Amino acid sequence: MKLERLPNEVFHDLFEFFDPMELLHAFEGLNTRFNRLLFIYFRWYRLDFRSLSKLNFKLMCKQYLPLIIDHVSSICPSNDEETSQSYKHLIPYGLTIDEFTNLRSLLLQKINSSDTILNITSDCFYLPYLTHLKIVECTFTCGKSSQQLINNIWHIINLTHCSLDVIFARTFTFVGLPIISKSIKYLSIKKFTFSSMELTHLLRSTPSLRHIFITFAQIVNTELDRIFPIPLITSLQLQFNDSLSALISILKNMPNLLHLKLETGTINLNGNQWKQILIDYVPKIKIFRFLMKVFSFRHNNMDEQLEDFLNTFRTPFWLDDHQWFVRCDWPQHTNKVFILYTLPYCFSDTYVIYQNRWSKATCPNAHDYDSYNRVTNVFYKGRVDNLALYPRCYPNIRRLTLKLPFDNNFLTIIPTLDHLTSLNVIETRDNSRSESQLKALLVRAPRLAFLSVDVITFLQWAQSNITHASLRRLHLKHYRDRMNHYMNATQCSILADSLLGRQCEVLAIRIESRTIILDLIHKMCSLRALNCECKDDNWINNSLLCPKDELVEWLRNSLPETYSISRHEPRLVRLWINN
């Protein structure tokens, strides 16, 4: 069968398996039908600049993007370690955010310039279809720019979903917001702690809110402000570090709440007390998920106290009326802290695996919730000797942090690594055993793309020809007890000549001399992004006296002008390579 005879539906399915640049290379301009299929595809595809080489980025901006710019529905400009300052590189081609007239979703990540973010968000005023905005891993050091960011976002007329994982300036406040957003229905704000007054002003400025995710803590010795009531809110996700009276003040002003997800270390309530609060203040609640750190037990008869405490969650209200089940863990490394959480476990931040001295659940079958399917980010902290006190497994891990060698129960607790994309090895001992375990991990992780490991350990593995088909990003670091803090020319040559070095596309490294940068770029033919610290970089010591960045200037003079070279931290220089 000829390619042209395949129905459009088949092409739509096939396109999902291709990189966007590969699609454009292969099909753009063949005929009117394929152009139309590409336009339809890009209406639903996120154009992600984070994984493009500098050459492909240039080709995309110059040749392809002008053809599809009014069809793209989702984009992600960033300033991460793979594509340094990608948004700024759009400007020379006359491409700004307001040119994406069909844009529905925008993700901004790791952009370290508040002016750039403010320019982008002000361009969003002219995008009539933009409904989703997410800004993550960005920092605002000025209170005025923080205020302007919120003003810009609140001005986006049809925005319904907004997620801000942003560090605001210390002087920034939500009190006295001058603008009301009538469109925002789903709002998530991380890394900012709301007081009752801050929360009241936020709620007044977003009267259409249905779902909100915030962190709440009252300033010490301040009076609790009256929370502004919003009956439209049906879903609340709360990281809470305050008193019970403050929590009640929030809940009673959300009488139509259906979904409550709470993480707290300041409220120690048993099942009977929770039952009364839910009945009194949020009687319509359907889903209640929580994680509590409990501190209040006495040291005598600890097992008996834990059993009595857990029994308050075994009443008909919990087991029959709602089928809300909980588990209580007593970690081995602490005498005073107990972790109580609902099942299935549903908190997405890094999950630390630790040895328990006591662990029980209220579900009828003790093994019903042993599989923690929703946990994707795990830190395997130490040994787990007693599986009876840790009867659970994690089958969907995407990011794993661990020490090598690991214990014999590791493969029982983490039975599969089919979804693993990132592996961070923070310590290695017993080199022969660690090496064999790493090889086994690589074999069991077919999708692994990122590896962070100690330099000395990596060099030993590299010389034994360890390889992996999908591994493309390396972060080579030095543990505190290592004497050699920078890689020399010989070590870098071993890296460049290794199988992993030849296929590496993104590299983070510390080196003795700037000339090594030139050698790495010359030898590592797949390299498209290099993030490095140089021992002979003197800019950090002289930056106040000499604003000229001598190392960056030296690199620009030594490399083709098509390379993007910039400084991002006092000692970190990033190169976006034109491969």
XYZ file of C-alpha atoms in Angstrom:
579
model
C 0.000 0.000 0.000
C 1.231 3.466 -0.876
C 1.713 5.979 1.925
C -0.728 8.462 0.389
C -3.575 5.919 0.526
C -3.542 5.636 4.321
C -6.538 7.359 5.967
C -6.033 10.570 7.943
C -6.803 8.806 11.230
C -3.756 6.557 10.780
C -1.495 9.556 10.256
C -2.893 11.223 13.376
C -1.934 8.128 15.369
C 1.490 7.836 13.740
C 2.337 11.472 14.374
C 2.186 10.829 18.130
C 5.339 8.688 17.876
C 7.440 11.328 16.112
C 9.481 14.239 17.349
C 7.944 17.479 15.957
C 11.134 18.357 14.106
C 11.174 14.905 12.498
C 7.563 15.390 11.434
C 8.258 18.732 9.838
C 11.404 17.458 8.128
C 9.522 14.481 6.708
C 6.105 15.832 5.720
C 6.076 19.634 5.484
C 5.676 20.831 1.909
C 5.070 17.388 0.363
C 1.533 18.306 -0.663
C -1.551 20.170 0.534
C -2.954 17.155 2.376
C 0.134 16.598 4.527
C 0.374 20.314 5.310
C -3.231 20.261 6.480
C -2.595 17.168 8.633
C 0.394 18.902 10.239
C -1.683 21.986 11.013
C -4.350 19.834 12.683
C -1.688 17.998 14.692
C -0.009 21.155 15.983
C -3.345 22.511 17.170
C -3.203 19.890 19.917
C 0.534 19.498 20.359
C 2.732 21.255 22.910
C 5.628 22.831 21.078
C 8.344 22.137 23.637
C 11.557 24.103 23.102
C 13.295 22.338 26.013
C 14.691 19.426 24.004
C 15.813 21.118 20.778
C 19.381 21.587 19.659
C 20.398 25.123 18.732
C 20.459 24.165 15.041
C 16.968 22.662 15.126
C 15.695 25.621 17.131
C 17.033 27.967 14.461
C 15.485 25.838 11.723
C 12.164 25.740 13.560
C 12.074 29.524 13.996
C 13.264 30.399 10.504
C 11.584 27.811 8.296
C 8.733 26.000 10.043
C 7.288 28.127 12.828
C 6.088 30.958 10.538
C 3.996 28.348 8.692
C 2.291 26.893 11.783
C 2.470 29.715 14.329
C -1.257 30.477 14.155
C -2.073 26.749 14.605
C 0.053 25.942 17.673
C -2.105 25.538 20.778
C 0.558 24.947 23.455
C 4.187 26.041 23.875
C 6.915 25.839 26.500
C 9.735 28.394 26.284
C 12.330 27.934 29.011
C 15.750 28.825 30.284
C 16.779 25.401 31.532
C 20.025 23.492 31.189
C 19.056 22.146 27.748
C 17.907 25.275 25.905
C 19.442 28.350 27.456
C 17.371 31.537 27.004
C 15.209 30.001 24.270
C 12.575 32.744 24.499
C 15.109 35.498 23.792
C 16.195 33.633 20.669
C 12.664 33.894 19.258
C 12.865 37.682 19.107
C 15.421 38.027 16.247
C 12.981 36.095 14.047
C 10.154 38.493 14.888
C 8.394 35.827 16.955
C 6.729 36.846 20.199
C 4.054 35.144 22.271
C 1.248 37.318 20.899
C 1.986 35.889 17.421
C 0.647 32.482 18.568
C -2.951 33.541 18.007
C -4.434 30.074 18.613
C -2.501 29.498 21.843
C -4.491 27.802 24.592
C -1.773 26.711 27.015
C 1.537 28.331 28.028
C 4.262 26.914 30.283
C 7.175 29.116 31.380
C 10.009 27.289 33.147
C 13.294 28.356 34.763
C 13.271 31.829 33.244
C 15.552 33.859 35.511
C 14.606 37.304 34.190
C 11.545 38.933 35.720
C 11.452 41.434 32.841
C 11.229 38.580 30.342
C 8.351 36.955 32.219
C 6.534 40.282 32.513
C 6.942 40.881 28.777
C 5.605 37.421 27.980
C 2.593 37.718 30.279
C 1.740 41.175 28.936
C 1.817 39.718 25.406
C -0.800 37.233 26.611
C -3.369 40.058 26.753
C -3.766 39.631 22.990
C -4.411 35.867 23.021
C -8.188 35.320 23.029
C -8.018 31.525 23.466
C -5.415 31.302 26.235
C -6.999 29.443 29.166
C -4.058 27.674 30.869
C -0.927 29.341 32.271
C 1.799 27.623 34.298
C 4.949 29.354 35.590
C 7.436 27.108 37.408
C 10.921 27.388 38.918
C 11.131 31.153 38.465
C 12.228 33.794 40.985
C 11.149 37.400 41.511
C 13.488 39.414 43.737
C 11.571 42.691 43.506
C 8.217 43.299 45.164
C 7.126 45.624 42.365
C 7.781 43.021 39.658
C 5.965 40.371 41.726
C 2.948 42.665 41.930
C 3.127 43.366 38.197
C 3.186 39.636 37.440
C -0.086 39.077 39.305
C -1.617 42.145 37.651
C -0.637 40.816 34.219
C -2.049 37.361 34.918
C -5.298 38.723 36.321
C -5.620 40.804 33.106
C -5.680 37.731 30.817
C -9.330 37.852 30.000
C -10.174 34.168 29.372
C -7.651 32.515 31.699
C -9.295 29.727 33.713
C -6.347 27.642 34.986
C -3.313 29.255 36.623
C -0.442 27.471 38.383
C 2.407 29.466 39.951
C 5.441 27.645 41.339
C 7.303 30.913 41.858
C 9.505 32.422 44.559
C 8.090 35.894 45.148
C 9.976 38.817 46.665
C 9.756 38.981 50.469
C 7.979 42.326 50.309
C 5.254 41.060 47.977
C 1.709 40.792 49.309
C -1.685 39.812 47.937
C -3.269 42.430 50.187
C -4.830 45.241 48.190
C -4.810 43.611 44.747
C -6.151 46.303 42.402
C -7.594 43.906 39.818
C -10.363 41.309 39.918
C -10.148 38.238 37.692
C -13.608 36.937 36.880
C -12.308 34.096 34.707
C -9.849 32.155 36.935
C -11.486 28.996 38.267
C -8.472 26.812 39.096
C -5.602 28.413 40.999
C -2.440 26.843 42.434
C 0.185 28.985 44.189
C 3.254 27.280 45.647
C 6.201 28.725 47.584
C 4.065 31.534 49.009
C 2.588 31.320 52.499
C -0.823 32.926 52.961
C -2.059 34.490 56.173
C -5.785 34.909 56.772
C -5.597 38.508 55.526
C -3.658 37.490 52.395
C -6.142 34.712 51.673
C -9.120 37.024 52.130
C -7.751 39.486 49.577
C -6.899 36.680 47.151
C -10.427 35.276 47.336
C -11.946 38.710 46.812
C -9.895 39.167 43.651
C -10.921 35.771 42.196
C -14.686 35.436 42.788
C -15.123 32.604 40.245
C -12.716 30.179 41.945
C -13.742 26.512 42.030
C -10.416 24.923 42.973
C -7.533 26.388 44.988
C -4.160 25.026 46.151
C -2.188 27.144 48.652
C 0.089 27.050 51.699
C -1.336 28.661 54.843
C 0.371 29.817 58.066
C -0.530 32.755 60.271
C 2.224 35.145 61.366
C 3.094 34.595 65.025
C 1.138 36.764 67.503
C -1.222 38.181 64.865
C -4.986 38.069 65.112
C -6.834 35.731 62.773
C -8.525 37.769 60.058
C -12.022 36.865 58.922
C -11.801 34.690 55.805
C -13.830 35.949 52.856
C -16.572 33.367 52.098
C -16.666 31.801 48.644
C -19.500 29.293 48.202
C -18.374 28.403 44.648
C -15.211 26.617 45.801
C -15.672 22.855 45.615
C -12.038 21.710 45.808
C -9.356 22.799 48.297
C -5.765 21.562 48.446
C -3.982 22.936 51.491
C -0.485 22.761 52.929
C -1.345 23.903 56.432
C 0.929 24.983 59.306
C -1.354 26.747 61.736
C -3.944 26.229 64.469
C -7.181 24.270 64.408
C -9.187 27.489 64.762
C -7.548 28.845 61.596
C -8.436 25.688 59.672
C -12.038 25.860 60.871
C -12.189 29.511 59.824
C -11.215 28.476 56.291
C -13.524 25.471 56.045
C -16.661 27.150 57.329
C -16.409 29.737 54.555
C -16.424 27.001 51.901
C -19.773 25.309 52.650
C -20.007 23.597 49.241
C -16.604 21.943 49.463
C -16.606 18.479 47.879
C -12.901 17.658 47.749
C -10.389 18.418 50.527
C -6.712 17.473 50.364
C -4.707 18.488 53.432
C -1.046 18.202 54.413
C -0.194 19.381 57.927
C 2.306 19.059 60.731
C 0.475 21.238 63.263
C -2.910 19.554 63.738
C -3.157 16.267 65.628
C -6.763 15.090 65.404
C -8.127 11.596 65.808
C -10.880 10.111 63.658
C -13.724 11.201 65.942
C -12.525 14.804 66.003
C -12.150 14.891 62.206
C -15.624 13.440 61.803
C -17.182 16.249 63.838
C -15.318 18.988 61.957
C -16.338 17.598 58.568
C -19.988 17.241 59.588
C -20.149 20.713 61.144
C -18.327 22.775 58.516
C -18.159 20.889 55.185
C -21.197 18.572 55.245
C -21.138 18.032 51.459
C -17.614 16.597 51.445
C -17.166 13.583 49.152
C -13.394 13.117 49.004
C -11.077 13.728 51.970
C -7.351 13.068 51.627
C -4.771 14.016 54.243
C -1.224 13.525 55.465
C -0.552 14.430 59.106
C 2.622 14.366 61.159
C 1.537 13.491 64.692
C 3.717 14.530 67.652
C 1.508 14.234 70.711
C 1.847 10.683 72.077
C 3.451 9.890 75.427
C 6.456 7.576 75.516
C 4.809 4.866 77.656
C 2.813 2.056 75.978
C 3.406 3.522 72.526
C 2.010 0.536 70.607
C -1.202 0.610 72.631
C -1.633 4.357 72.102
C -1.122 3.970 68.354
C -3.686 1.180 68.218
C -6.245 3.250 70.161
C -5.576 6.236 67.922
C -6.024 4.185 64.748
C -9.266 2.667 66.082
C -10.900 6.112 65.914
C -10.599 5.780 62.122
C -12.286 2.341 62.163
C -15.785 3.640 62.937
C -18.771 3.295 60.535
C -18.318 6.950 59.484
C -14.894 6.143 58.034
C -15.237 2.532 56.897
C -18.886 2.252 55.812
C -20.249 5.728 55.061
C -17.236 7.010 53.123
C -14.801 4.096 52.740
C -11.951 6.370 53.772
C -9.000 4.245 54.893
C -5.826 5.421 56.607
C -2.374 4.094 57.422
C -0.193 5.068 60.372
C 3.609 4.696 60.157
C 6.109 5.028 62.992
C 9.502 5.554 61.289
C 12.557 3.860 62.766
C 14.611 7.068 62.762
C 12.331 9.010 65.132
C 10.770 8.475 68.551
C 8.213 11.285 68.471
C 6.858 11.648 64.934
C 4.140 9.456 63.427
C 2.899 9.731 59.864
C -0.844 9.317 59.293
C -2.267 9.430 55.773
C -5.243 8.342 53.738
C -5.141 5.483 51.240
C -4.455 5.313 48.397
C -1.431 7.572 48.919
C -1.950 10.623 46.696
C 0.743 13.189 47.495
C 3.019 13.887 44.552
C 6.171 15.328 46.138
C 9.249 13.206 46.798
C 8.372 10.107 48.799
C 11.077 9.017 51.232
C 11.286 5.265 51.799
C 12.408 4.488 55.352
C 12.397 1.617 57.834
C 9.306 1.469 60.084
C 9.101 0.151 63.619
C 5.257 0.104 63.505
C 2.815 0.321 60.597
C -0.890 -0.522 60.327
C -3.841 0.391 58.114
C -7.621 0.439 58.580
C -8.606 -1.153 55.262
C -10.321 -4.578 55.580
C -7.661 -6.322 53.501
C -4.205 -5.255 54.632
C -2.807 -5.649 51.105
C -5.497 -3.703 49.212
C -3.369 -0.562 49.039
C 0.157 -1.995 49.072
C 0.781 -0.672 45.564
C 1.530 3.070 45.701
C 0.704 3.659 42.045
C 0.555 7.455 42.225
C 4.039 7.921 43.653
C 6.445 8.866 40.856
C 9.350 10.495 42.738
C 11.143 8.352 45.349
C 14.146 8.762 47.640
C 15.286 5.323 48.784
C 16.911 6.586 51.953
C 18.289 3.502 53.651
C 17.810 -0.137 54.464
C 14.371 -1.724 54.803
C 14.965 -4.900 56.794
C 11.421 -5.898 57.762
C 9.007 -6.106 54.827
C 6.189 -6.988 57.224
C 6.396 -3.388 58.470
C 6.784 -2.059 54.946
C 4.343 -4.099 52.813
C 4.189 -1.813 49.811
C 5.669 -1.312 46.373
C 6.113 1.519 43.870
C 5.524 0.376 40.270
C 5.343 3.773 38.515
C 8.527 5.556 39.577
C 9.848 8.176 37.149
C 12.529 9.812 39.328
C 14.669 7.844 41.777
C 17.293 9.023 44.277
C 19.315 6.387 46.126
C 22.608 5.248 47.612
C 24.639 2.369 46.235
C 24.800 -0.433 47.050
C 21.126 -0.887 47.996
C 19.723 -3.642 50.219
C 18.179 -6.970 49.202
C 14.591 -5.715 49.548
C 15.018 -2.905 47.020
C 13.739 -4.975 44.081
C 10.692 -6.067 46.075
C 9.742 -2.525 47.057
C 10.535 -1.144 43.588
C 9.621 -4.111 41.355
C 9.852 -2.331 38.008
C 11.731 0.590 36.508
C 9.892 0.613 33.184
C 8.839 4.255 33.661
C 12.081 5.558 35.192
C 13.503 8.594 33.370
C 15.808 10.108 36.034
C 18.320 8.403 38.366
C 20.284 10.343 40.995
C 22.988 8.355 42.812
C 23.972 10.380 45.889
C 26.516 7.982 47.392
C 28.496 4.912 46.346
C 30.368 2.419 48.501
C 31.773 -1.045 47.803
C 32.611 -0.217 44.188
C 32.340 -3.714 42.702
C 28.872 -4.315 44.137
C 27.739 -0.774 43.278
C 28.931 -1.204 39.691
C 27.035 -4.463 39.224
C 23.892 -2.962 40.752
C 24.065 0.091 38.499
C 24.413 -2.135 35.445
C 21.340 -4.063 36.582
C 19.389 -0.829 37.096
C 20.265 0.414 33.615
C 19.075 -2.849 32.076
C 15.766 -2.608 33.957
C 15.180 1.077 33.038
C 14.634 1.232 29.252
C 13.401 4.852 29.321
C 16.167 6.321 31.472
C 17.217 9.703 30.070
C 19.087 11.378 32.980
C 21.857 10.081 35.256
C 23.493 12.019 38.096
C 26.501 10.297 39.645
C 29.897 10.889 41.238
C 32.741 11.607 38.795
C 35.153 8.964 40.114
C 32.471 6.293 40.073
C 31.363 7.251 36.570
C 34.915 7.086 35.215
C 35.332 3.583 36.621
C 32.066 2.508 35.010
C 32.877 4.270 31.725
C 36.088 2.288 31.333
C 34.114 -0.945 31.683
C 31.977 0.113 28.687
C 28.635 0.528 30.454
C 26.056 1.715 27.927
C 22.363 2.524 27.672
C 20.277 3.178 24.563
C 18.110 6.066 25.816
C 20.483 7.814 28.263
C 21.126 11.334 26.943
C 21.768 13.594 29.956
C 24.660 13.320 32.442
C 25.352 15.267 35.621
C 28.817 14.445 36.962
C 29.348 15.691 40.516
C 31.762 15.302 43.431
C 30.794 13.971 46.834
C 32.066 15.854 49.867
C 34.594 13.193 50.792
C 36.244 13.221 47.355
C 39.513 15.110 47.087
C 39.337 15.925 43.390
C 36.677 18.617 42.961
C 37.294 19.367 39.277
C 37.784 17.010 36.341
C 41.140 17.289 34.609
C 41.860 16.891 30.893
C 42.655 13.174 31.170
C 39.419 12.405 32.996
C 37.411 14.438 30.492
C 39.061 12.541 27.658
C 37.906 9.264 29.222
C 34.396 10.709 29.439
C 34.386 11.884 25.815
C 35.703 8.561 24.488
C 33.266 6.404 26.486
C 30.101 4.939 24.988
C 27.920 7.080 27.261
C 29.992 10.157 26.444
C 29.553 9.709 22.702
C 25.769 9.644 22.967
C 25.480 12.330 25.664
C 23.419 15.353 24.549
C 23.285 17.399 27.774
C 26.230 17.495 30.202
C 26.716 19.184 33.591
C 30.307 19.119 34.816
C 33.070 20.869 36.827
C 36.425 21.181 35.036
C 39.928 22.445 35.817
C 40.499 24.477 32.658
C 38.368 26.338 30.128
C 40.241 24.722 27.235
C 38.607 21.431 28.218
C 35.302 22.931 27.037
C 36.658 23.154 23.504
C 37.909 19.561 23.651
C 34.560 18.227 24.900
C 32.612 20.031 22.178
C 35.030 18.709 19.551
C 34.953 15.075 20.740
C 31.365 14.645 21.982
C 29.585 14.717 18.648
C 26.048 14.436 20.090
C 26.471 17.232 22.645
C 23.909 20.045 22.277
C 24.053 21.662 25.736
C 26.941 22.039 28.199
C 26.615 23.407 31.737
C 29.970 23.826 33.423
C 31.971 25.367 36.229
C 35.627 26.198 35.509
C 38.317 26.297 38.156
C 40.092 29.086 36.251
C 36.943 31.251 36.149
C 37.791 34.436 38.078
C 34.597 36.356 37.383
C 33.030 35.644 40.783
C 35.962 37.309 42.548
C 36.182 40.335 40.270
C 32.555 40.887 39.230
C 32.133 44.000 41.379
C 35.349 45.570 40.120
C 35.116 44.378 36.515
C 31.605 43.904 35.114
C 32.998 42.326 31.934
C 32.633 38.531 32.073
C 36.079 37.417 30.938
C 35.295 33.684 30.648
C 32.098 34.209 28.658
C 33.914 36.616 26.344
C 36.764 34.112 25.887
C 34.304 31.368 24.970
C 32.471 33.614 22.508
C 35.773 34.432 20.826
C 36.812 30.766 20.730
C 33.572 29.247 19.450
C 31.315 29.941 16.448
C 28.963 32.897 16.866
C 26.001 30.552 16.342
C 26.578 29.142 19.844
C 24.610 30.657 22.714
C 26.836 31.307 25.761
C 25.615 32.859 29.003
C 26.235 32.915 32.749
C 23.433 31.771 35.025
C 24.937 31.551 38.499
C 28.121 33.007 39.966
C 30.118 30.023 38.724
C 27.826 28.344 36.176
C 28.200 28.962 32.447
C 25.785 27.485 29.915
C 26.458 26.728 26.279
C 23.724 25.922 23.772
C 25.630 24.223 20.981
C 24.806 24.598 17.312
C 24.649 20.859 16.489
